[in-house]
């Protein structure tokens, strides 16, 4: 291509380094930022209105002062230093990722930036110290309430050490600090936080133990390498704490961290350690039942397809739908493969096609069998005969808890098969399970947030909110609202919370797109405050990049101003829902904190909290104490509506049920 101008004109003469640094920091190009600083010099920290504290105050991590402890008396020096500073980062190395089954392999400590130690306990080395002696020395320090114990996902370390006779007190968690500050912006694992805030790439566990045939267990890791790895964990955690606590103060998010996050560390640890009993025989029978049903559905599918094929293969399934049966016009994914997603099959099913409907049933049953009836049996702890799920504190953007190993949050409750799985969760002999869940809490939060007069009045008067909505939207007297209209109104009510589109609503209630649009318009006409809330929330989010829930929790939505329409639309719907779902999540947290305090004060005799599933809490207690526990739990959960953090204009009411298994209680 011809160039008319002199090439020297294109040479970069000057740069606005502060502008460059700000851009690199906002984009989290931290290594590039570090390189730029080494070339162009220090930034003007006073003028850059973006968090550059990690760059400004950073001390390079060189591992020179990471010490291997080979004499138990050396631990005394580290204990004294922790007592002097009043804070110590603690990290455990274990034989398993399951804290309930894990054995201690080593412990690392750090009370000063750049300085850490590693105490080996379970390595294949003669240099390892006696576990009993070490734990006896560390117990007073770790249980001392006047000294902060800092961890990265410290709930794991708490459970591991609790099982070894140590009850850690005064805990701080860098993962939760990051979660409060940057929920929706980035992940909150230590490796990510180290790169973002310290511009340091940590030693990966994979690099340490290898992979494939050459992979070793942590007990086999060379002590020098283990010291570098574990020492770095403690040092980085300590550095992150020093950096993040300043931001919590500066951004006025300390209250969320202190009152909504920190208490959950111990509460969830106790819930996980309590576990819940499983009826393995019921699961075995259910698994066989599901297998029989799956085989029956497979026969029907093969009969309609006129041949056998792998139903789990998207490619083979697509061939049947588009080429053999020609149910619909050819549809492909962005990558070019034949589209066989759940939404595609649901669309075809709504249009009356039996084949995709059977495939959906097959998928549902296969998932229930693989994920629950088979897998749950494998998760039963041999020591306790109970399942101990792990609750994840920083896994969602809104503050909602997630669970894993096994995941108990997504057991379907609307299907008969899903309810059968819940029957496998049972109470011990002479005990009973109690389920307590908030009634329509998200709709009440929406009415409170948007100050919707009609809805608030209906909730106060304990009217059926879906019948009221049906009457308003479909313009019929309340007494003439039938079950079909109520169902449609319920779909609209909950759909509005999740920012439903006219197309989504049309599909869910089986009407045309135009009818769905008319229903949505009628809804906003009857409840104009909701439309106003949605518009204001999106506007605020576009300007600030985040939304707040009723308690002040912040949820970042980075794609709210994206040029891509689909991305932007999705983020707008998320912005509408996030304050509602997040508020509901924090309401249940406050309830758990209140109930935990009652448990500690012995006002609830012998009751144990076992599960938290969305808006529901599950307890176990002696049958003789059932009435007292139900009364105290209901009162505690409903009292959250007039908490010191937010005064609700609508009372929160709680449904209480009980039974010998979770399904009966629910």
XYZ file of C-alpha atoms in Angstrom:
666
model
C 0.000 0.000 0.000
C 1.457 3.364 -0.965
C 2.363 5.700 1.909
C 2.557 9.373 1.000
C 3.881 10.643 4.333
C 7.320 10.274 5.853
C 7.449 7.206 8.125
C 9.253 9.181 10.844
C 6.013 11.117 11.376
C 4.479 7.956 12.811
C 7.144 7.536 15.455
C 5.777 7.786 18.997
C 7.307 10.917 20.488
C 5.401 11.426 23.739
C 2.897 9.413 25.739
C 0.464 10.330 28.462
C 1.844 7.704 30.837
C -0.771 8.362 33.526
C -3.530 7.737 30.994
C -1.758 4.595 29.795
C -1.257 3.320 33.349
C -4.879 3.984 34.228
C -6.069 2.061 31.172
C -3.759 -0.897 31.853
C -4.879 -1.040 35.493
C -8.584 -0.868 34.633
C -8.125 -3.681 32.113
C -6.117 -5.604 34.754
C -3.107 -5.927 32.430
C -0.903 -5.973 35.498
C 2.217 -7.526 34.010
C 2.080 -5.102 31.092
C 1.592 -2.261 33.581
C 4.665 -3.387 35.506
C 6.687 -3.453 32.268
C 5.430 0.008 31.283
C 6.447 1.447 34.660
C 9.957 0.012 34.265
C 10.231 1.801 30.877
C 8.454 5.119 31.506
C 8.877 5.515 35.271
C 6.570 5.873 38.276
C 2.999 7.116 37.705
C 1.545 10.234 39.293
C -0.443 8.424 41.978
C -2.304 11.555 43.080
C -3.826 12.159 39.654
C -4.822 8.624 38.708
C -8.262 7.972 40.186
C -8.006 4.200 40.005
C -6.691 1.705 42.518
C -2.919 1.569 41.993
C -2.066 0.798 45.609
C -0.633 -2.621 44.748
C 1.801 -0.977 42.303
C 2.629 1.904 44.630
C 3.284 -0.093 47.790
C 4.348 -3.391 46.316
C 7.314 -5.274 47.703
C 8.642 -7.897 45.337
C 8.038 -11.476 46.382
C 11.415 -13.214 46.360
C 10.906 -16.143 48.813
C 14.281 -15.502 50.498
C 12.672 -15.377 53.904
C 10.551 -18.510 53.636
C 11.797 -20.860 56.350
C 11.389 -24.601 56.792
C 10.779 -25.469 60.468
C 12.641 -28.629 61.468
C 12.798 -28.041 65.229
C 9.527 -27.639 67.195
C 11.191 -24.997 69.417
C 11.546 -22.722 66.349
C 7.763 -22.406 66.274
C 7.876 -20.344 69.489
C 9.579 -17.455 67.630
C 6.780 -17.368 65.052
C 4.126 -17.488 67.765
C 5.796 -14.543 69.538
C 5.896 -12.560 66.292
C 2.178 -13.225 65.693
C 1.379 -12.099 69.238
C 3.434 -8.956 68.682
C 1.763 -7.991 65.372
C -1.696 -9.196 66.466
C -2.302 -10.965 63.159
C -1.079 -14.074 61.365
C -1.830 -15.592 57.976
C -2.519 -19.325 58.259
C -2.669 -21.923 55.509
C -2.969 -25.697 55.738
C -1.626 -28.249 53.270
C -3.702 -31.424 53.301
C -4.013 -34.907 51.865
C -7.439 -34.174 50.343
C -9.607 -31.338 49.015
C -12.436 -32.666 51.181
C -11.887 -30.960 54.558
C -13.968 -33.613 56.346
C -11.688 -36.420 55.132
C -8.386 -34.500 54.924
C -5.338 -35.142 57.050
C -2.801 -32.401 57.829
C 0.380 -32.511 55.755
C 1.723 -29.119 56.851
C 0.950 -25.608 58.147
C 2.382 -22.292 56.958
C 2.391 -18.981 58.865
C 3.172 -15.352 58.065
C 2.944 -12.242 60.269
C 5.128 -9.882 58.239
C 5.186 -9.127 54.514
C 7.881 -11.161 52.770
C 8.432 -13.517 55.690
C 6.833 -16.954 56.161
C 7.483 -20.414 57.535
C 6.369 -23.934 56.703
C 5.884 -26.629 59.334
C 5.958 -30.107 57.695
C 3.791 -32.720 59.422
C 2.929 -35.472 56.960
C 5.586 -35.545 54.233
C 7.600 -38.618 53.383
C 10.619 -37.139 55.141
C 12.398 -37.660 58.444
C 12.447 -33.874 58.911
C 8.704 -33.822 59.607
C 7.666 -32.754 63.109
C 5.390 -34.598 65.491
C 1.827 -33.477 64.714
C 0.635 -33.619 68.348
C 3.531 -31.457 69.586
C 3.022 -28.851 66.833
C -0.764 -28.631 67.287
C -0.344 -28.309 71.058
C 2.001 -25.346 70.503
C -0.247 -23.658 67.916
C -3.599 -24.242 69.649
C -3.385 -21.273 72.112
C -2.350 -18.917 69.282
C -5.037 -20.053 66.842
C -7.753 -19.972 69.517
C -6.692 -16.576 70.927
C -9.528 -14.115 70.094
C -7.186 -11.108 70.348
C -5.078 -12.230 67.357
C -6.473 -12.127 63.815
C -6.091 -15.356 61.841
C -6.026 -14.527 58.137
C -6.807 -17.097 55.462
C -7.770 -17.457 51.835
C -11.035 -19.430 51.982
C -10.314 -19.988 55.673
C -13.487 -22.081 56.106
C -11.519 -25.015 54.680
C -8.665 -24.519 57.165
C -11.139 -24.050 60.027
C -12.790 -27.432 59.378
C -9.458 -29.233 58.910
C -8.028 -27.823 62.140
C -11.308 -28.294 64.039
C -11.117 -31.985 63.171
C -7.615 -31.912 64.678
C -8.785 -30.365 67.952
C -8.295 -26.634 67.235
C -11.201 -24.146 67.155
C -9.856 -21.081 65.320
C -11.246 -17.726 66.486
C -11.068 -14.149 65.092
C -10.893 -15.132 61.431
C -10.360 -12.901 58.394
C -10.738 -14.097 54.807
C -9.114 -12.452 51.780
C -11.415 -14.355 49.423
C -14.466 -12.804 51.097
C -12.869 -9.343 51.219
C -12.315 -9.522 47.456
C -15.849 -10.881 46.982
C -17.393 -7.903 48.784
C -15.239 -5.426 46.852
C -15.260 -6.914 43.362
C -18.172 -9.330 42.996
C -18.829 -9.668 39.275
C -15.457 -8.193 38.265
C -13.120 -11.142 38.734
C -12.676 -14.525 40.372
C -11.588 -14.585 44.008
C -9.124 -17.466 44.170
C -5.630 -16.643 45.460
C -3.846 -17.039 42.120
C -6.151 -14.498 40.458
C -6.017 -12.058 43.374
C -2.225 -12.267 43.498
C -1.940 -11.281 39.833
C -4.522 -8.491 40.101
C -3.408 -6.913 43.381
C 0.242 -7.907 43.754
C 1.291 -8.308 40.117
C 2.700 -11.696 41.117
C 2.144 -15.089 39.504
C 2.032 -17.759 42.198
C 3.456 -21.271 41.977
C 0.683 -23.446 40.577
C -0.221 -26.689 42.335
C 0.043 -28.459 38.985
C 3.645 -27.273 38.526
C 4.408 -28.541 42.022
C 2.942 -32.056 41.784
C 3.034 -32.591 38.017
C 0.348 -34.199 35.888
C -0.555 -37.460 34.181
C 1.547 -40.524 34.993
C 4.219 -38.401 36.687
C 1.780 -36.749 39.108
C 2.688 -37.096 42.796
C 0.742 -36.384 45.972
C 1.637 -33.414 48.194
C 3.113 -35.729 50.823
C 5.772 -36.686 48.254
C 6.764 -33.104 47.374
C 10.359 -32.147 48.209
C 10.403 -30.081 51.417
C 12.299 -27.185 49.836
C 9.679 -26.876 47.084
C 6.860 -27.393 49.595
C 8.275 -24.549 51.726
C 8.373 -22.187 48.733
C 4.824 -23.128 47.756
C 3.246 -23.079 51.236
C 5.270 -20.073 52.383
C 4.127 -18.160 49.322
C 0.487 -19.036 50.139
C 0.805 -17.518 53.616
C 2.858 -14.504 52.459
C 0.530 -13.673 49.553
C -2.530 -14.069 51.800
C -1.001 -11.677 54.346
C -0.157 -9.125 51.616
C -3.650 -9.367 50.148
C -5.201 -8.768 53.564
C -3.124 -5.615 54.098
C -4.147 -4.311 50.656
C -7.829 -5.275 50.669
C -8.670 -4.032 54.172
C -7.658 -0.492 53.078
C -10.047 -0.716 50.144
C -12.899 -1.939 52.363
C -12.495 1.187 54.506
C -12.061 3.501 51.547
C -15.055 2.147 49.606
C -17.240 1.922 52.747
C -17.980 -1.782 52.292
C -16.668 -2.852 55.678
C -20.172 -3.429 57.064
C -21.032 -5.999 54.396
C -17.792 -7.857 55.071
C -18.040 -7.708 58.866
C -21.742 -8.464 59.343
C -22.766 -10.520 56.304
C -19.643 -12.452 55.323
C -17.385 -13.105 58.309
C -20.051 -14.702 60.557
C -20.841 -17.185 57.780
C -17.370 -18.773 58.018
C -18.119 -20.530 61.300
C -21.834 -20.985 60.680
C -21.313 -22.782 57.374
C -18.422 -24.775 58.799
C -20.749 -26.080 61.507
C -23.530 -26.821 59.003
C -21.096 -28.737 56.799
C -19.740 -30.707 59.753
C -23.297 -31.518 60.895
C -24.137 -33.054 57.515
C -27.433 -34.769 56.787
C -28.296 -38.459 56.964
C -28.978 -40.336 53.727
C -31.232 -43.357 53.191
C -28.926 -45.284 50.836
C -31.467 -48.070 50.313
C -34.048 -45.574 49.036
C -31.440 -44.158 46.626
C -30.563 -47.622 45.307
C -34.221 -48.402 44.625
C -34.733 -44.993 43.044
C -31.667 -45.449 40.841
C -33.064 -48.768 39.578
C -36.447 -47.123 38.994
C -34.806 -44.330 36.978
C -32.844 -46.880 34.936
C -36.086 -48.674 34.015
C -37.759 -45.379 33.060
C -34.759 -44.306 30.979
C -34.791 -47.600 29.058
C -38.519 -47.232 28.396
C -38.041 -43.670 27.060
C -35.101 -44.835 24.926
C -37.332 -47.436 23.255
C -39.908 -44.740 22.399
C -37.193 -42.427 21.071
C -35.671 -45.189 18.906
C -39.127 -46.139 17.673
C -39.833 -42.572 16.502
C -36.329 -42.225 15.011
C -36.688 -45.695 13.395
C -33.136 -46.548 14.489
C -30.926 -46.693 17.547
C -28.368 -43.924 18.193
C -26.469 -42.251 21.037
C -29.070 -39.889 22.539
C -26.322 -38.138 24.513
C -24.469 -37.199 21.317
C -25.523 -33.701 20.084
C -24.232 -34.565 16.603
C -26.253 -37.788 16.255
C -29.323 -36.179 17.856
C -29.084 -33.256 15.429
C -28.934 -35.630 12.475
C -32.182 -37.267 13.602
C -34.014 -33.960 14.241
C -32.984 -32.071 11.119
C -32.169 -34.718 8.504
C -34.167 -37.862 9.340
C -37.356 -36.565 10.990
C -37.130 -33.046 9.501
C -39.071 -31.676 12.487
C -37.942 -28.099 11.858
C -35.748 -25.949 9.648
C -31.988 -26.410 9.971
C -30.560 -24.505 12.936
C -26.893 -24.329 13.860
C -24.860 -23.052 16.806
C -22.296 -20.247 16.464
C -19.606 -22.899 15.995
C -21.526 -24.452 13.133
C -22.766 -27.659 14.758
C -26.429 -28.687 14.714
C -28.380 -26.958 17.517
C -29.775 -29.405 20.097
C -29.743 -27.279 23.272
C -32.505 -27.484 25.871
C -34.065 -24.225 24.623
C -34.235 -25.594 21.048
C -35.841 -28.841 22.226
C -38.252 -26.935 24.492
C -39.378 -24.750 21.558
C -40.080 -27.840 19.475
C -41.805 -29.538 22.388
C -44.112 -26.522 22.928
C -45.094 -26.836 19.275
C -46.385 -30.341 19.979
C -43.506 -32.538 18.756
C -43.206 -35.718 20.815
C -39.595 -36.637 19.895
C -37.880 -33.576 21.470
C -40.205 -33.877 24.485
C -39.005 -37.453 25.054
C -35.361 -36.383 24.675
C -35.890 -33.713 27.359
C -37.413 -36.337 29.671
C -34.462 -38.654 28.964
C -31.966 -35.886 29.767
C -33.761 -34.970 32.989
C -33.905 -38.541 34.265
C -30.311 -39.270 33.233
C -29.167 -36.168 35.099
C -31.124 -37.103 38.222
C -29.676 -40.613 38.159
C -26.064 -39.609 37.489
C -25.970 -36.474 39.641
C -28.050 -37.606 42.579
C -29.217 -41.207 42.982
C -25.829 -42.644 41.953
C -23.471 -39.866 43.077
C -25.081 -39.199 46.467
C -24.319 -42.748 47.556
C -20.626 -42.122 46.832
C -20.662 -38.940 48.959
C -21.818 -40.654 52.151
C -19.054 -40.216 54.740
C -18.012 -43.642 56.078
C -17.328 -42.208 59.561
C -20.591 -40.290 60.013
C -22.928 -42.031 57.511
C -24.006 -38.555 56.480
C -23.492 -36.353 53.422
C -21.384 -33.250 54.065
C -21.870 -30.786 51.209
C -19.481 -27.863 50.835
C -21.121 -24.426 50.790
C -19.372 -21.951 48.504
C -19.319 -18.376 49.760
C -17.899 -16.553 46.741
C -19.295 -18.573 43.833
C -22.167 -16.306 42.700
C -22.190 -12.586 41.975
C -25.190 -11.815 44.171
C -24.241 -13.278 47.543
C -26.304 -16.417 47.074
C -24.626 -19.528 48.407
C -23.775 -22.411 46.113
C -22.956 -25.967 47.143
C -20.710 -28.680 45.753
C -19.574 -32.249 46.413
C -22.514 -32.858 46.234
C -24.492 -29.921 44.856
C -27.786 -29.848 46.758
C -29.028 -26.492 45.425
C -30.472 -27.778 42.149
C -32.571 -30.793 43.105
C -35.831 -30.160 41.200
C -38.827 -29.704 43.491
C -41.581 -29.376 40.901
C -41.212 -32.884 39.455
C -42.285 -36.136 41.096
C -38.839 -37.640 40.451
C -37.083 -34.678 42.055
C -39.286 -34.941 45.132
C -38.464 -38.643 45.371
C -34.775 -37.721 45.706
C -35.591 -35.428 48.627
C -37.107 -38.411 50.429
C -33.589 -39.869 50.674
C -32.569 -37.088 53.112
C -33.776 -38.356 56.477
C -33.695 -37.650 60.206
C -31.913 -39.827 62.762
C -33.995 -42.116 64.978
C -36.189 -40.143 67.440
C -35.387 -36.966 65.469
C -37.342 -34.932 62.952
C -36.421 -32.612 60.078
C -37.838 -29.081 60.064
C -37.981 -26.956 56.918
C -38.429 -23.192 57.182
C -38.613 -21.031 54.069
C -39.515 -17.455 53.313
C -42.809 -16.991 51.505
C -42.506 -15.070 48.205
C -39.503 -13.162 49.532
C -38.282 -11.909 46.142
C -41.696 -10.464 45.235
C -41.783 -8.707 48.611
C -38.306 -7.281 48.073
C -39.378 -5.975 44.646
C -42.472 -4.361 46.178
C -40.291 -2.827 48.907
C -37.493 -1.670 46.569
C -39.825 -0.162 43.994
C -42.370 1.039 46.583
C -45.240 -0.642 44.693
C -48.326 0.524 46.574
C -50.769 -2.112 45.268
C -48.414 -5.035 45.926
C -47.413 -3.787 49.369
C -51.041 -3.420 50.357
C -51.792 -6.943 49.110
C -48.893 -8.452 51.055
C -49.870 -6.650 54.265
C -53.442 -7.914 53.860
C -52.119 -11.427 53.080
C -53.869 -11.517 49.705
C -52.848 -13.963 46.967
C -50.422 -11.833 44.975
C -50.780 -13.886 41.781
C -54.568 -13.651 41.816
C -54.274 -9.883 42.290
C -51.839 -9.652 39.362
C -54.118 -11.789 37.174
C -57.065 -9.551 37.995
C -55.067 -6.399 37.180
C -53.320 -7.607 34.013
C -56.141 -9.629 32.451
C -58.805 -7.151 33.602
C -61.131 -9.640 35.307
C -62.721 -9.525 38.774
C -60.691 -11.277 41.484
C -63.450 -13.852 42.064
C -63.338 -14.861 38.385
C -59.585 -15.530 38.271
C -59.200 -19.247 37.526
C -56.122 -21.455 38.041
C -54.963 -20.941 34.440
C -54.980 -17.135 34.749
C -53.271 -17.354 38.152
C -50.529 -19.555 36.654
C -49.924 -17.042 33.861
C -49.838 -14.176 36.365
C -47.359 -16.078 38.515
C -45.116 -16.555 35.474
C -45.323 -12.824 34.736
C -44.596 -11.861 38.361
C -41.479 -13.981 38.616
C -40.528 -13.327 35.008
C -40.504 -9.565 35.601
C -38.028 -10.091 38.473
C -35.685 -11.819 36.038
C -36.202 -9.242 33.284
C -38.235 -11.573 31.065
C -38.654 -10.635 27.389
C -41.899 -10.846 25.448
C -40.479 -13.880 23.597
C -39.575 -15.646 26.829
C -42.999 -14.975 28.319
C -44.769 -16.067 25.129
C -42.973 -19.404 25.244
C -43.625 -19.967 28.957
C -47.370 -19.304 28.928
C -48.012 -20.518 25.348
C -49.268 -17.283 23.780
C -48.179 -15.236 20.760
C -45.342 -12.725 21.048
C -47.823 -9.893 20.543
C -50.082 -11.155 23.362
C -47.063 -11.509 25.650
C -46.036 -7.924 24.888
C -49.565 -6.719 25.657
C -49.483 -8.571 29.007
C -46.141 -7.003 29.933
C -47.379 -3.531 28.952
C -50.568 -4.083 30.964
C -48.455 -5.199 33.931
C -46.351 -2.022 33.854
C -49.477 0.097 33.433
C -50.982 -1.408 36.590
C -47.673 -1.339 38.487
C -45.821 1.702 37.068
C -43.429 1.822 40.045
C -41.837 -1.441 38.833
C -41.066 -0.004 35.388
C -39.675 3.103 37.058
C -37.470 0.950 39.329
C -36.168 -1.026 36.340
C -35.331 2.093 34.330
C -33.632 3.803 37.300
C -31.625 0.694 38.145
C -30.342 0.259 34.598
C -29.488 3.954 34.379
C -27.557 3.805 37.675
C -25.726 0.677 36.565
C -24.740 2.181 33.207
C -23.227 5.151 35.014
C -21.509 3.301 37.884
C -20.911 -0.216 36.565
C -22.647 -1.833 39.540
C -25.914 -2.084 41.474
C -26.558 -2.250 45.232
C -28.917 -4.449 47.193
C -31.054 -3.115 50.047
C -28.227 -3.641 52.551
C -25.521 -1.968 50.449
C -23.901 -5.058 48.912
C -22.365 -4.174 45.558
C -22.706 -6.326 42.417
C -20.590 -5.287 39.414
C -21.956 -5.782 35.895
C -19.077 -5.028 33.570
C -20.960 -5.608 30.315
C -23.772 -3.141 31.011
C -22.423 -0.728 28.360
C -21.175 -3.390 25.944
C -21.544 -2.596 22.235
C -22.920 -6.081 21.623
C -26.716 -5.943 21.972
C -27.053 -9.486 23.342
C -24.385 -8.945 26.007
C -25.822 -5.560 26.985
C -29.403 -6.888 27.152
C -28.351 -9.811 29.321
C -26.525 -7.460 31.695
C -29.550 -5.136 31.868
C -31.741 -8.075 32.922
C -29.100 -9.061 35.466
C -29.034 -5.475 36.791
C -32.796 -5.602 37.399
C -32.640 -8.966 39.171
C -29.351 -8.652 41.086
C -30.566 -6.248 43.828
C -33.608 -8.484 44.425
C -31.837 -11.847 44.452
C -28.908 -10.402 46.399
C -31.230 -8.910 49.042
C -32.966 -12.281 49.433
C -29.554 -13.939 49.864
C -28.582 -11.501 52.614
C -31.945 -11.878 54.349
C -31.361 -15.622 54.724
C -27.807 -14.883 55.933
C -29.138 -12.598 58.658
C -31.635 -15.299 59.629
C -28.850 -17.896 59.871
C -26.763 -15.556 62.031
C -29.703 -14.917 64.390
C -30.541 -18.606 64.680
C -26.894 -19.493 65.240
C -26.795 -17.040 68.141
C -29.895 -18.706 69.593
C -28.261 -22.119 69.209
C -25.172 -20.906 71.061
C -27.260 -19.446 73.872
C -29.093 -22.792 74.190
C -32.466 -21.190 73.428
C -32.964 -23.887 70.803
C -32.319 -27.205 72.535
C -30.468 -29.861 70.544
C -31.412 -28.307 67.188
C -28.871 -28.319 64.376
C -28.913 -26.382 61.119
C -28.221 -28.850 58.297
C -28.865 -27.125 54.973
C -29.418 -23.748 53.364
C -31.108 -24.004 49.972
C -31.992 -20.608 48.463
C -34.770 -19.231 50.736
C -35.020 -22.383 52.858
C -33.287 -23.609 56.019
C -33.401 -27.248 57.121
C -32.964 -28.260 60.783
C -32.847 -31.493 62.734
C -33.971 -31.837 66.329
C -35.485 -34.296 68.774
C -39.175 -34.924 68.109
C -39.880 -33.882 71.696
C -38.438 -30.397 70.960
C -40.163 -29.905 67.601
C -42.787 -27.368 68.713
C -40.281 -25.160 70.540
C -37.765 -25.233 67.659
C -40.415 -24.398 65.052
C -41.660 -21.456 67.110
C -38.177 -20.026 67.787
C -36.973 -20.488 64.180
C -40.088 -18.872 62.688
C -39.846 -15.887 65.042
C -36.123 -15.407 64.364
C -36.492 -15.562 60.579
C -39.466 -13.194 60.508
C -37.727 -10.697 62.808
C -35.203 -9.955 60.044
C -37.818 -7.668 58.462
C -37.115 -5.115 61.189
C -33.353 -5.542 61.439
C -30.895 -2.744 62.191
C -29.671 -2.928 58.597
C -32.980 -2.309 56.812
C -36.585 -1.671 57.876
C -38.995 -3.488 55.577
C -42.360 -1.955 54.867
C -43.738 -5.467 54.301
C -43.635 -8.225 56.931
C -41.625 -11.318 55.988
C -43.527 -14.492 56.764
C -42.078 -17.996 57.008
C -43.598 -21.375 56.146
C -42.693 -24.112 58.641
C -43.132 -27.816 57.972
C -41.666 -30.987 59.458
C -41.282 -34.665 58.653
C -39.107 -37.754 58.831
C -37.512 -36.831 55.486
C -36.825 -33.630 53.566
C -39.733 -34.089 51.151
C -42.210 -34.499 54.027
C -40.729 -31.438 55.737
C -40.800 -29.373 52.556
